[in-house]
Amino acid sequence: MAGEAQDDCLFCKIVAGTIPATIVRETETTVAFRDINPQAPTHVLVIPKAHHKDAAALAAAAPELAADVLRETQAVADEEKLESYRIVFNTGSGAGQTVWHAHAHVLGGRGLQWPPG
């Protein structure tokens, strides 16, 4: 069920503390941690503690929680001293989503070209 921890979800296990992660920020509703396969000098994932399968589901079910995730991306960028950065939500396997728990990628520390990909 949306919002409830899933036993088979990697990110739910990080939230629960049963799988280690390099956590850079934590709030009542979110956790931010370093990506294990960074695509830029700074690559931090910001996730809601509540389980939602992707960004669209999160926005539909809990818009205030989606806003918390976005606020935390700014806080991460500030702490990492990023002058510019990219926020990416991959939604669906065709877009590169591999963990079915909503998450924002905060990427920075180098030039990011457009279009991405």
PDB file of C-alpha atoms in Angstrom:
ATOM      1  CA  MET A   1       0.000   0.000   0.000  1.00  0.00           C
ATOM      2  CA  ALA A   2       1.234   3.494  -0.800  1.00  0.00           C
ATOM      3  CA  GLY A   3       3.060   5.133   2.055  1.00  0.00           C
ATOM      4  CA  GLU A   4       3.820   1.881   3.870  1.00  0.00           C
ATOM      5  CA  ALA A   5       7.304   0.375   3.948  1.00  0.00           C
ATOM      6  CA  GLN A   6       7.823  -2.483   1.514  1.00  0.00           C
ATOM      7  CA  ASP A   7       9.870  -5.507   2.610  1.00  0.00           C
ATOM      8  CA  ASP A   8      11.489  -5.862  -0.826  1.00  0.00           C
ATOM      9  CA  CYS A   9      12.365  -2.165  -1.325  1.00  0.00           C
ATOM     10  CA  LEU A  10      16.034  -1.171  -1.115  1.00  0.00           C
ATOM     11  CA  PHE A  11      15.215   2.418  -0.136  1.00  0.00           C
ATOM     12  CA  CYS A  12      12.710   1.351   2.540  1.00  0.00           C
ATOM     13  CA  LYS A  13      15.543  -0.733   4.012  1.00  0.00           C
ATOM     14  CA  ILE A  14      17.830   2.332   3.985  1.00  0.00           C
ATOM     15  CA  VAL A  15      15.110   4.327   5.779  1.00  0.00           C
ATOM     16  CA  ALA A  16      14.794   1.522   8.349  1.00  0.00           C
ATOM     17  CA  GLY A  17      18.568   1.394   8.812  1.00  0.00           C
ATOM     18  CA  THR A  18      18.882  -2.263   7.801  1.00  0.00           C
ATOM     19  CA  ILE A  19      20.986  -1.405   4.737  1.00  0.00           C
ATOM     20  CA  PRO A  20      23.817   1.105   5.208  1.00  0.00           C
ATOM     21  CA  ALA A  21      24.052   4.324   3.237  1.00  0.00           C
ATOM     22  CA  THR A  22      26.138   7.469   3.446  1.00  0.00           C
ATOM     23  CA  ILE A  23      23.432   9.766   4.774  1.00  0.00           C
ATOM     24  CA  VAL A  24      24.039  13.486   4.277  1.00  0.00           C
ATOM     25  CA  ARG A  25      20.717  14.827   5.604  1.00  0.00           C
ATOM     26  CA  GLU A  26      17.664  13.495   7.361  1.00  0.00           C
ATOM     27  CA  THR A  27      14.399  15.150   8.309  1.00  0.00           C
ATOM     28  CA  GLU A  28      11.193  13.836   9.814  1.00  0.00           C
ATOM     29  CA  THR A  29       9.919  12.966   6.320  1.00  0.00           C
ATOM     30  CA  THR A  30      13.010  12.518   4.096  1.00  0.00           C
ATOM     31  CA  VAL A  31      16.453  10.961   3.887  1.00  0.00           C
ATOM     32  CA  ALA A  32      19.266  12.136   1.600  1.00  0.00           C
ATOM     33  CA  PHE A  33      22.238   9.879   0.866  1.00  0.00           C
ATOM     34  CA  ARG A  34      25.096   9.558  -1.617  1.00  0.00           C
ATOM     35  CA  ASP A  35      24.438   7.500  -4.741  1.00  0.00           C
ATOM     36  CA  ILE A  36      26.575   4.350  -4.875  1.00  0.00           C
ATOM     37  CA  ASN A  37      27.106   4.844  -8.633  1.00  0.00           C
ATOM     38  CA  PRO A  38      27.655   8.622  -8.908  1.00  0.00           C
ATOM     39  CA  GLN A  39      27.155  10.288 -12.279  1.00  0.00           C
ATOM     40  CA  ALA A  40      28.643  13.617 -11.161  1.00  0.00           C
ATOM     41  CA  PRO A  41      31.035  14.781  -8.405  1.00  0.00           C
ATOM     42  CA  THR A  42      27.948  15.420  -6.271  1.00  0.00           C
ATOM     43  CA  HIS A  43      25.223  12.807  -6.686  1.00  0.00           C
ATOM     44  CA  VAL A  44      22.830  12.595  -3.760  1.00  0.00           C
ATOM     45  CA  LEU A  45      19.449  10.880  -3.669  1.00  0.00           C
ATOM     46  CA  VAL A  46      16.629  12.482  -1.704  1.00  0.00           C
ATOM     47  CA  ILE A  47      13.814  10.098  -0.829  1.00  0.00           C
ATOM     48  CA  PRO A  48      10.605  10.313   1.145  1.00  0.00           C
ATOM     49  CA  LYS A  49      10.605   8.012   4.157  1.00  0.00           C
ATOM     50  CA  ALA A  50       7.137   6.847   3.132  1.00  0.00           C
ATOM     51  CA  HIS A  51       7.081   4.436   0.197  1.00  0.00           C
ATOM     52  CA  HIS A  52       5.607   5.686  -3.083  1.00  0.00           C
ATOM     53  CA  LYS A  53       6.569   3.867  -6.276  1.00  0.00           C
ATOM     54  CA  ASP A  54       7.611   6.928  -8.288  1.00  0.00           C
ATOM     55  CA  ALA A  55       7.441  10.720  -8.442  1.00  0.00           C
ATOM     56  CA  ALA A  56       4.019  10.739 -10.117  1.00  0.00           C
ATOM     57  CA  ALA A  57       2.520   8.471  -7.457  1.00  0.00           C
ATOM     58  CA  LEU A  58       4.134  10.567  -4.723  1.00  0.00           C
ATOM     59  CA  ALA A  59       2.756  13.819  -6.122  1.00  0.00           C
ATOM     60  CA  ALA A  60      -0.739  12.354  -6.494  1.00  0.00           C
ATOM     61  CA  ALA A  61      -0.915  10.725  -3.061  1.00  0.00           C
ATOM     62  CA  ALA A  62       1.101  13.127  -0.912  1.00  0.00           C
ATOM     63  CA  PRO A  63       1.818  16.498  -2.521  1.00  0.00           C
ATOM     64  CA  GLU A  64       3.086  17.944   0.781  1.00  0.00           C
ATOM     65  CA  LEU A  65       5.623  15.114   0.988  1.00  0.00           C
ATOM     66  CA  ALA A  66       6.665  15.742  -2.630  1.00  0.00           C
ATOM     67  CA  ALA A  67       7.272  19.361  -1.625  1.00  0.00           C
ATOM     68  CA  ASP A  68       9.401  18.161   1.315  1.00  0.00           C
ATOM     69  CA  VAL A  69      11.549  16.157  -1.110  1.00  0.00           C
ATOM     70  CA  LEU A  70      12.023  19.212  -3.333  1.00  0.00           C
ATOM     71  CA  ARG A  71      12.868  21.438  -0.355  1.00  0.00           C
ATOM     72  CA  GLU A  72      15.501  18.934   0.703  1.00  0.00           C
ATOM     73  CA  THR A  73      17.100  18.974  -2.748  1.00  0.00           C
ATOM     74  CA  GLN A  74      17.793  22.668  -2.189  1.00  0.00           C
ATOM     75  CA  ALA A  75      19.143  21.988   1.300  1.00  0.00           C
ATOM     76  CA  VAL A  76      21.479  19.324  -0.113  1.00  0.00           C
ATOM     77  CA  ALA A  77      22.661  21.712  -2.843  1.00  0.00           C
ATOM     78  CA  ASP A  78      23.302  24.403  -0.231  1.00  0.00           C
ATOM     79  CA  GLU A  79      25.275  22.060   2.026  1.00  0.00           C
ATOM     80  CA  GLU A  80      27.267  20.762  -0.939  1.00  0.00           C
ATOM     81  CA  LYS A  81      27.948  24.382  -1.990  1.00  0.00           C
ATOM     82  CA  LEU A  82      26.582  23.829  -5.488  1.00  0.00           C
ATOM     83  CA  GLU A  83      26.155  27.027  -7.480  1.00  0.00           C
ATOM     84  CA  SER A  84      24.091  25.136 -10.030  1.00  0.00           C
ATOM     85  CA  TYR A  85      22.710  21.636 -10.044  1.00  0.00           C
ATOM     86  CA  ARG A  86      20.173  19.360 -11.667  1.00  0.00           C
ATOM     87  CA  ILE A  87      17.249  17.569 -10.011  1.00  0.00           C
ATOM     88  CA  VAL A  88      16.155  14.391 -11.811  1.00  0.00           C
ATOM     89  CA  PHE A  89      13.162  12.150 -11.129  1.00  0.00           C
ATOM     90  CA  ASN A  90      13.270   9.009 -13.284  1.00  0.00           C
ATOM     91  CA  THR A  91       9.757   7.642 -13.620  1.00  0.00           C
ATOM     92  CA  GLY A  92       9.421   4.221 -15.233  1.00  0.00           C
ATOM     93  CA  SER A  93      11.974   1.709 -16.453  1.00  0.00           C
ATOM     94  CA  GLY A  94      12.227   3.401 -19.874  1.00  0.00           C
ATOM     95  CA  ALA A  95      13.440   6.543 -18.109  1.00  0.00           C
ATOM     96  CA  GLY A  96      16.019   4.640 -16.076  1.00  0.00           C
ATOM     97  CA  GLN A  97      14.142   4.049 -12.830  1.00  0.00           C
ATOM     98  CA  THR A  98      15.596   0.935 -11.197  1.00  0.00           C
ATOM     99  CA  VAL A  99      14.389   1.318  -7.597  1.00  0.00           C
ATOM    100  CA  TRP A 100      10.611   1.557  -7.296  1.00  0.00           C
ATOM    101  CA  HIS A 101      10.593   4.095  -4.470  1.00  0.00           C
ATOM    102  CA  ALA A 102      10.256   7.765  -5.430  1.00  0.00           C
ATOM    103  CA  HIS A 103      13.585   9.575  -5.352  1.00  0.00           C
ATOM    104  CA  ALA A 104      15.187  12.758  -6.608  1.00  0.00           C
ATOM    105  CA  HIS A 105      18.757  12.778  -7.883  1.00  0.00           C
ATOM    106  CA  VAL A 106      20.695  15.929  -7.008  1.00  0.00           C
ATOM    107  CA  LEU A 107      23.561  16.189  -9.507  1.00  0.00           C
ATOM    108  CA  GLY A 108      26.241  18.859  -9.578  1.00  0.00           C
ATOM    109  CA  GLY A 109      29.875  19.731  -9.294  1.00  0.00           C
ATOM    110  CA  ARG A 110      30.527  19.682 -13.053  1.00  0.00           C
ATOM    111  CA  GLY A 111      28.969  21.098 -16.190  1.00  0.00           C
ATOM    112  CA  LEU A 112      25.738  19.304 -17.086  1.00  0.00           C
ATOM    113  CA  GLN A 113      24.937  19.378 -20.768  1.00  0.00           C
ATOM    114  CA  TRP A 114      21.509  19.571 -22.388  1.00  0.00           C
ATOM    115  CA  PRO A 115      19.828  17.489 -23.523  1.00  0.00           C
ATOM    116  CA  PRO A 116      20.641  14.888 -20.873  1.00  0.00           C
ATOM    117  CA  GLY A 117      21.130  11.250 -21.718  1.00  0.00           C
TER     118      GLY A 117
END
